[in-house]
Coordinates of N, CA, C and O and ligand atoms in Angstrom, one line a residue:
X1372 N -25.6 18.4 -28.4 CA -24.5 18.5 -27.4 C -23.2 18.5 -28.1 O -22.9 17.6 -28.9
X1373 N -22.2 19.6 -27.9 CA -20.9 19.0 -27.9 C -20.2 18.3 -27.5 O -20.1 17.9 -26.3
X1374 N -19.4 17.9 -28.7 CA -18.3 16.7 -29.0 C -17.3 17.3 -28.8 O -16.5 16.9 -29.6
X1375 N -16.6 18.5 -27.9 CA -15.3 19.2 -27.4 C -15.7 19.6 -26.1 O -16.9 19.7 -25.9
X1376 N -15.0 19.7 -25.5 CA -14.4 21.0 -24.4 C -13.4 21.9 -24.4 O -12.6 21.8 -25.3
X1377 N -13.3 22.7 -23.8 CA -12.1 23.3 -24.6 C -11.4 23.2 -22.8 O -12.2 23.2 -21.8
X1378 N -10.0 23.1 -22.6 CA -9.0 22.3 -21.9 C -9.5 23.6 -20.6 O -9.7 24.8 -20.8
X1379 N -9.6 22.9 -19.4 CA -10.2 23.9 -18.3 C -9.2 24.0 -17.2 O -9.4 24.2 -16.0
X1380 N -7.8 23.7 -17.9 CA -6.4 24.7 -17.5 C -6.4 25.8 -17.4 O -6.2 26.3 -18.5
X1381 N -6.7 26.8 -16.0 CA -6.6 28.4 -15.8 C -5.3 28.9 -16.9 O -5.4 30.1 -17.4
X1382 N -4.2 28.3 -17.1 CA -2.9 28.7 -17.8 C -3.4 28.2 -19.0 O -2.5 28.7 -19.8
X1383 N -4.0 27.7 -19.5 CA -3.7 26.6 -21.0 C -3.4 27.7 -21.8 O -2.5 27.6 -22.6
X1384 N -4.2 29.0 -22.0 CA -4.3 29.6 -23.3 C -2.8 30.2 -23.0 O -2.4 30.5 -24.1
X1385 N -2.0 30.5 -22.2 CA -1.0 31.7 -22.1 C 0.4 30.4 -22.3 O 1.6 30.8 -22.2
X1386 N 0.3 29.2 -22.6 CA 1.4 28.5 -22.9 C 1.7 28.9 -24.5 O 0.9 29.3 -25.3
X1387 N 3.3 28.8 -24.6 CA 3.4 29.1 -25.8 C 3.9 28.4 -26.6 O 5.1 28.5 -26.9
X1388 N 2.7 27.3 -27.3 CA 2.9 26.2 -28.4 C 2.3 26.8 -29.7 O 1.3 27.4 -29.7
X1389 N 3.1 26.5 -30.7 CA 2.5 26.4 -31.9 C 1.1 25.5 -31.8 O 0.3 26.0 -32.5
X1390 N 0.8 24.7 -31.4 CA -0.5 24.0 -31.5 C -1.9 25.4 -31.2 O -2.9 25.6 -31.9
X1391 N -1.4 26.2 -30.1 CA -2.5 27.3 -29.7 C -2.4 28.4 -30.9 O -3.5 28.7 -31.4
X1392 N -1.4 28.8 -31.3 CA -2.3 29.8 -32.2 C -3.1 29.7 -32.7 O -3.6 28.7 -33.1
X1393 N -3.6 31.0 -32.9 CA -4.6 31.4 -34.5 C -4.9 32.6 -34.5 O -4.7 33.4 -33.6
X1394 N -5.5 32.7 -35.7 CA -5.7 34.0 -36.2 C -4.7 34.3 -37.4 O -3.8 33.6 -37.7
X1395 N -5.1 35.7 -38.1 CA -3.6 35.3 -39.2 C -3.4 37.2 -38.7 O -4.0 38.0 -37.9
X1396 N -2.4 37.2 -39.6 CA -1.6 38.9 -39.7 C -1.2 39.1 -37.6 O -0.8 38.5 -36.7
X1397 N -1.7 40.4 -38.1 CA -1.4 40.7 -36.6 C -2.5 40.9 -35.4 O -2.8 41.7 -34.5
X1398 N -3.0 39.7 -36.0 CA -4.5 39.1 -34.7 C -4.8 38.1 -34.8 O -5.7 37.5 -35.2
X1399 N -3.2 37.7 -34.0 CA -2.9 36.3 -33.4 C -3.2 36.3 -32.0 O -3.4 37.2 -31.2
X1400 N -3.2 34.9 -31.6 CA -3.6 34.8 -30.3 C -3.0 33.1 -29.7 O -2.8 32.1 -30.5
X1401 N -2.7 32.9 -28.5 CA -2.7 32.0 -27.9 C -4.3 31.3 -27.6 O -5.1 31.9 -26.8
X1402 N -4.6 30.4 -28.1 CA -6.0 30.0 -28.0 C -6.0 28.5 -26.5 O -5.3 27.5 -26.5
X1403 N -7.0 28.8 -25.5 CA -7.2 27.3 -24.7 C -7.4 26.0 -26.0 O -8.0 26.1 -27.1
X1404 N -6.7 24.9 -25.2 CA -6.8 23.7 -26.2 C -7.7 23.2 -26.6 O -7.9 22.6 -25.6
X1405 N -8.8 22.9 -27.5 CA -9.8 22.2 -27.6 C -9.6 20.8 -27.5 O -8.5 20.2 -27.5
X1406 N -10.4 20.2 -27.4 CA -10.6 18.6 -26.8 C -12.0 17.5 -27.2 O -13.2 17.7 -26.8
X1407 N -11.3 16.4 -28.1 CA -12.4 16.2 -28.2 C -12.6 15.4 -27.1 O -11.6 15.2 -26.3
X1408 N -13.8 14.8 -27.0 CA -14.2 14.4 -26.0 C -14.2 12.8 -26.5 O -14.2 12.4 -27.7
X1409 N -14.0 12.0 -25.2 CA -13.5 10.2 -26.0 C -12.1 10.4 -26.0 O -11.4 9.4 -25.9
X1410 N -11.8 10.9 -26.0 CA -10.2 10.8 -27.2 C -9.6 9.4 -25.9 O -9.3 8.5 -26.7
X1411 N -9.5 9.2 -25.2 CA -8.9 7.9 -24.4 C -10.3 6.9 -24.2 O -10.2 5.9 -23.4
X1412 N -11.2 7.0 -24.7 CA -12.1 5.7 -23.7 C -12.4 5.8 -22.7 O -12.2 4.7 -22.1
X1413 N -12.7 6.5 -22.0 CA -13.1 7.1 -20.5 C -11.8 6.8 -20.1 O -11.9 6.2 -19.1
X1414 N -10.7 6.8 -20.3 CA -9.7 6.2 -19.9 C -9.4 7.2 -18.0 O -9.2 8.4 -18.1
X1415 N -9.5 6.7 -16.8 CA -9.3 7.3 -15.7 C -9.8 8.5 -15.7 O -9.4 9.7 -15.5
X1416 N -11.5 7.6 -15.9 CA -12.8 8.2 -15.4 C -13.0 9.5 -16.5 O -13.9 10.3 -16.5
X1417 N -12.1 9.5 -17.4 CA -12.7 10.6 -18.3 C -11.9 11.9 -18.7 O -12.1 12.6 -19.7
X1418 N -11.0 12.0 -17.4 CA -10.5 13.3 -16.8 C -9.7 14.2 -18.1 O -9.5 15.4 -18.2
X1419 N -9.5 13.4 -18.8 CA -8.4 14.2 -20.0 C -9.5 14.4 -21.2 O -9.1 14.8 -22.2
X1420 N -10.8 14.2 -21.0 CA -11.9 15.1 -21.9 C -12.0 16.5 -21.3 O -12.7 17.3 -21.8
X1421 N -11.3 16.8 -20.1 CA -11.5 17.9 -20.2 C -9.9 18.6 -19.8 O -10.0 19.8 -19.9
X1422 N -8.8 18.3 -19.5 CA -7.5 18.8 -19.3 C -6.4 18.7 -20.8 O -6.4 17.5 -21.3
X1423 N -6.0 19.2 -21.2 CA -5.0 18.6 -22.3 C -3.9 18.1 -21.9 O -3.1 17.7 -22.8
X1424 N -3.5 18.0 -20.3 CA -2.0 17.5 -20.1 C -2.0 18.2 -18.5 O -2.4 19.3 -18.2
X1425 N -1.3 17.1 -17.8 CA -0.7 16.8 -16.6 C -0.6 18.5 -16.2 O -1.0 18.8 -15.1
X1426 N -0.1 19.5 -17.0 CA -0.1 20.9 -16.6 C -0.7 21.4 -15.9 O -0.7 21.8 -14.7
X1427 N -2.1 21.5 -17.5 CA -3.3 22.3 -16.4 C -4.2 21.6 -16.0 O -5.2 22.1 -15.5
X1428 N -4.0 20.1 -16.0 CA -5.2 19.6 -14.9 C -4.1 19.7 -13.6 O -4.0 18.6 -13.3
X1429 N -3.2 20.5 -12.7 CA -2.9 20.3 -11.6 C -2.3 21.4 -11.5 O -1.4 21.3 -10.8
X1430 N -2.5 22.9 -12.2 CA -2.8 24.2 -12.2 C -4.5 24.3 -11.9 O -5.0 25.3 -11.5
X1431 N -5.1 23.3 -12.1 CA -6.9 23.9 -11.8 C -7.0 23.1 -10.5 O -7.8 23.5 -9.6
X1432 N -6.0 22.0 -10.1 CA -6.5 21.4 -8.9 C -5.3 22.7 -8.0 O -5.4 22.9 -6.8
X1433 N -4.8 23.1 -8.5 CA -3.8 24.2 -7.7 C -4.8 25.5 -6.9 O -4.9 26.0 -5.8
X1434 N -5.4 25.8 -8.5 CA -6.1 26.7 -8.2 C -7.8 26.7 -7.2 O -8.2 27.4 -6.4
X1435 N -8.4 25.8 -7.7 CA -9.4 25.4 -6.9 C -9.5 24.3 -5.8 O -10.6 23.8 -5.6
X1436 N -8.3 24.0 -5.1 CA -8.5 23.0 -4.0 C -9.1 22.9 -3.0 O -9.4 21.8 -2.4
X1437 N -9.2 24.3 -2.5 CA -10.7 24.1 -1.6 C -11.9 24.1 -1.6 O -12.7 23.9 -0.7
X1438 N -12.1 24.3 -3.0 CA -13.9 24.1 -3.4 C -13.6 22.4 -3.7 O -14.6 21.7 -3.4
X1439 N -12.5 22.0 -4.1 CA -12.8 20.5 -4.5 C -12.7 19.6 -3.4 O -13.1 18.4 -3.3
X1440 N -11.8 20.4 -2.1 CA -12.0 19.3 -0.7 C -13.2 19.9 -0.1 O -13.4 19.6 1.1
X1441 N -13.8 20.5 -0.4 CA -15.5 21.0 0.0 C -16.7 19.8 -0.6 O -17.8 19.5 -0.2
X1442 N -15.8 19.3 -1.8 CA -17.1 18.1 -2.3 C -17.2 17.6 -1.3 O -18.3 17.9 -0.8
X1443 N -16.2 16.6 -0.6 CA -16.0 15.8 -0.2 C -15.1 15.2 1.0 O -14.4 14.2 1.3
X1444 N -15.3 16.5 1.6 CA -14.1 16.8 3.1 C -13.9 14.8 3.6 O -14.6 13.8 3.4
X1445 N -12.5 14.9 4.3 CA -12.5 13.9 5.2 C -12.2 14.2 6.5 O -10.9 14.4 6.6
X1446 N -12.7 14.3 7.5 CA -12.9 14.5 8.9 C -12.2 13.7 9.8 O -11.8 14.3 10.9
X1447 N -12.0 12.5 9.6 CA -11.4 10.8 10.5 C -11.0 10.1 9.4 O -11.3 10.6 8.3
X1448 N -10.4 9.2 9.5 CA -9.5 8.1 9.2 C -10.5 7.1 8.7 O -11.6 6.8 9.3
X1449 N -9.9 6.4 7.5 CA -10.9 5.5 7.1 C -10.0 4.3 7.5 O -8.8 4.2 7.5
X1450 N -11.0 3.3 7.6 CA -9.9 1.8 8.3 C -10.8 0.5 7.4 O -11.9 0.2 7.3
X1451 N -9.5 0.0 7.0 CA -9.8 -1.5 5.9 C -9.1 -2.6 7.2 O -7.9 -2.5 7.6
X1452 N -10.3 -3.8 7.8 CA -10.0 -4.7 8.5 C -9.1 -5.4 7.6 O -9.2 -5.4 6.4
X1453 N -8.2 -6.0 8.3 CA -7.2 -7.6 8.0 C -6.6 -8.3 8.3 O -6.6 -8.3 9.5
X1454 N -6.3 -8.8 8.0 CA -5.6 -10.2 8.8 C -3.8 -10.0 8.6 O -3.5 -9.7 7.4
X1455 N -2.6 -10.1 9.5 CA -1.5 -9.9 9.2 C -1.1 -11.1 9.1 O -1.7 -11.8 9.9
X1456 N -0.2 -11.8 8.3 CA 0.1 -13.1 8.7 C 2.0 -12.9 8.9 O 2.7 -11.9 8.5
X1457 N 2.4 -13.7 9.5 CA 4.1 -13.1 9.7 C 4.5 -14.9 9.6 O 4.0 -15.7 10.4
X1458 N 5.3 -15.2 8.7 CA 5.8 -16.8 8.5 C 7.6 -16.4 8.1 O 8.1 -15.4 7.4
X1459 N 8.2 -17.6 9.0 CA 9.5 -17.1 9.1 C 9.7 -18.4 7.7 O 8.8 -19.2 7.3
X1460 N 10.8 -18.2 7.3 CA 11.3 -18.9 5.9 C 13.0 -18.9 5.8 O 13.9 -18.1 6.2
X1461 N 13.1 -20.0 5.1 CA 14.9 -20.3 5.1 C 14.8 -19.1 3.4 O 14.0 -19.0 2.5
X1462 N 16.4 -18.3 3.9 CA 16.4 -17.5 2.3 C 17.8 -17.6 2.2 O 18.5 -18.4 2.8
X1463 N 18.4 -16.8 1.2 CA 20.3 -16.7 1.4 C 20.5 -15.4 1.1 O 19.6 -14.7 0.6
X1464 N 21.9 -15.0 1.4 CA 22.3 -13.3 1.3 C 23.4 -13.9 1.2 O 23.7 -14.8 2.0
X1465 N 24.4 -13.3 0.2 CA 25.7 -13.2 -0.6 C 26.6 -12.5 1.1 O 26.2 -11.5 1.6
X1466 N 27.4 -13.0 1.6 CA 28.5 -12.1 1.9 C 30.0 -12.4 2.0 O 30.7 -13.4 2.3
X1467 N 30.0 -11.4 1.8 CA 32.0 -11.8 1.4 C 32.9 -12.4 2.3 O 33.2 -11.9 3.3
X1468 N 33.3 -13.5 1.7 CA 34.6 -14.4 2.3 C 36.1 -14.5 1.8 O 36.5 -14.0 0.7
X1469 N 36.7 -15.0 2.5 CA 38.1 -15.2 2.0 C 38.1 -15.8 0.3 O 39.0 -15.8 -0.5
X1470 N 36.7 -16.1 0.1 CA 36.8 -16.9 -1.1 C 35.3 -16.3 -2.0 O 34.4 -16.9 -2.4
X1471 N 35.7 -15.0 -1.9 CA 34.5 -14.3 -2.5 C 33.5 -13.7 -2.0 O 33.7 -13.3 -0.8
X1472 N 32.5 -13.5 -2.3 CA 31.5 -13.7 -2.2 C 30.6 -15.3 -2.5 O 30.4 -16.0 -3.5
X1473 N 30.0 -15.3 -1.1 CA 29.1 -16.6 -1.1 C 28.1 -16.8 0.0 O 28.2 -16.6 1.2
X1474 N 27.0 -17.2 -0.8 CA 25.9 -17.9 -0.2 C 25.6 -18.1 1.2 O 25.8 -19.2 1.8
X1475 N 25.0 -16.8 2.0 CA 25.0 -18.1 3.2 C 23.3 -18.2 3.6 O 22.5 -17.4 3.1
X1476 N 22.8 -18.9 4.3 CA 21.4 -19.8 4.6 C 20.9 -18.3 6.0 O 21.7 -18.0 7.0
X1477 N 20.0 -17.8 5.8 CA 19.3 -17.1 7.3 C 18.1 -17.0 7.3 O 17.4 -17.1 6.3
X1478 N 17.8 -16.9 8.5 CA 16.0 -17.0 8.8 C 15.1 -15.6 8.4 O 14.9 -14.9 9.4
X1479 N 14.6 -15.3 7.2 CA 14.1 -14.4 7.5 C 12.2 -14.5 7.7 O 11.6 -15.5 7.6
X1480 N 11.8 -13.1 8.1 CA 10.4 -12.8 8.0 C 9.8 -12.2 6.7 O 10.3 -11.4 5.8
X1481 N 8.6 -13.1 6.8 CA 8.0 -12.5 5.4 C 6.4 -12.0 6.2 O 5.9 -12.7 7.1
X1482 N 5.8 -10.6 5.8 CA 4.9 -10.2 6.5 C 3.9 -10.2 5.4 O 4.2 -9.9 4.3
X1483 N 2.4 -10.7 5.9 CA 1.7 -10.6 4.5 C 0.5 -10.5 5.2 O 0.2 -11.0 6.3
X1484 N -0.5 -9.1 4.0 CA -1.2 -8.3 4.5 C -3.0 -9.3 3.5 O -3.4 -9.2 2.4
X1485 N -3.5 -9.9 4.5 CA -4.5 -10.2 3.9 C -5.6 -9.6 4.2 O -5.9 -9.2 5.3
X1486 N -6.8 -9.4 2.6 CA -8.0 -9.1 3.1 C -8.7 -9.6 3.9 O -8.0 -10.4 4.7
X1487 N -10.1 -9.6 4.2 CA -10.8 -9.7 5.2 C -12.5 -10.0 4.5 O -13.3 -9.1 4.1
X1488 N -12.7 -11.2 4.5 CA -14.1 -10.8 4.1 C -14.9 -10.6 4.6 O -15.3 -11.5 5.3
X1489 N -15.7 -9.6 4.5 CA -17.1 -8.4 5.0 C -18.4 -9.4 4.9 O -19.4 -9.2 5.6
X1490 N -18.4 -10.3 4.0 CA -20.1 -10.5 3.5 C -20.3 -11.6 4.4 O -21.4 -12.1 4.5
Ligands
ZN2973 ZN1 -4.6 22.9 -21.3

């Protein structure tokens, strides 16, 4: 098995970096990036073993987005149960007086979004 991919950006080979050449005299070429594979530690699931850069991985999702919402269409709304909780609390807010800016005491709302356990 190969230890590369070569970068599966539809644009990668026609960018124009010194890193892509090769060839010598006058049969040169813009080459797609090779890649080894690892180079991050599966780092976010892997994805940069096969893109070399934010470019052409979102030129290939440009280019193929309906085969890739074809994996996995979403039809309806997905819904995560929870609990809201709403607790009023003493806070302060700066506003300006004859004597500056200062301190004063108001009631605010704090809203907090708790999970829910399923099991
Ligand atoms: Zn590329």
């Amino acid at each position: 098995m190969s230890d590369h991919n070569w970068c599966h950006g539809p644009e990668c080979h026609t960018q124009q970096t010194q890193s892509r050449i090769r060839g010598s005299g006058d049969n040169k070429v813009l080459r797609t990036i090779k890649i080894k594979q690892g180079r991050y530690n599966g780092y976010q699931n892997g994805i940069w073993d096969y893109f070399c850069g934010n470019h052409c991985l979102f030129d290939f999702i440009r280019l193929h987005l309906t085969s890739i919402i074809a994996i996995a269409p979403r039809r309806e709304a997905l819904e995560t149960p929870i609990k809201v909780v709403k607790e009023k609390y003493e806070s302060q807010r700066y506003r300006y007086t004859d004597n500056g800016y200062q301190p004063q005491s108001y009631q605010a709302t704090r809203t907090t979004i708790k999970s829910v356990d399923n099991a």
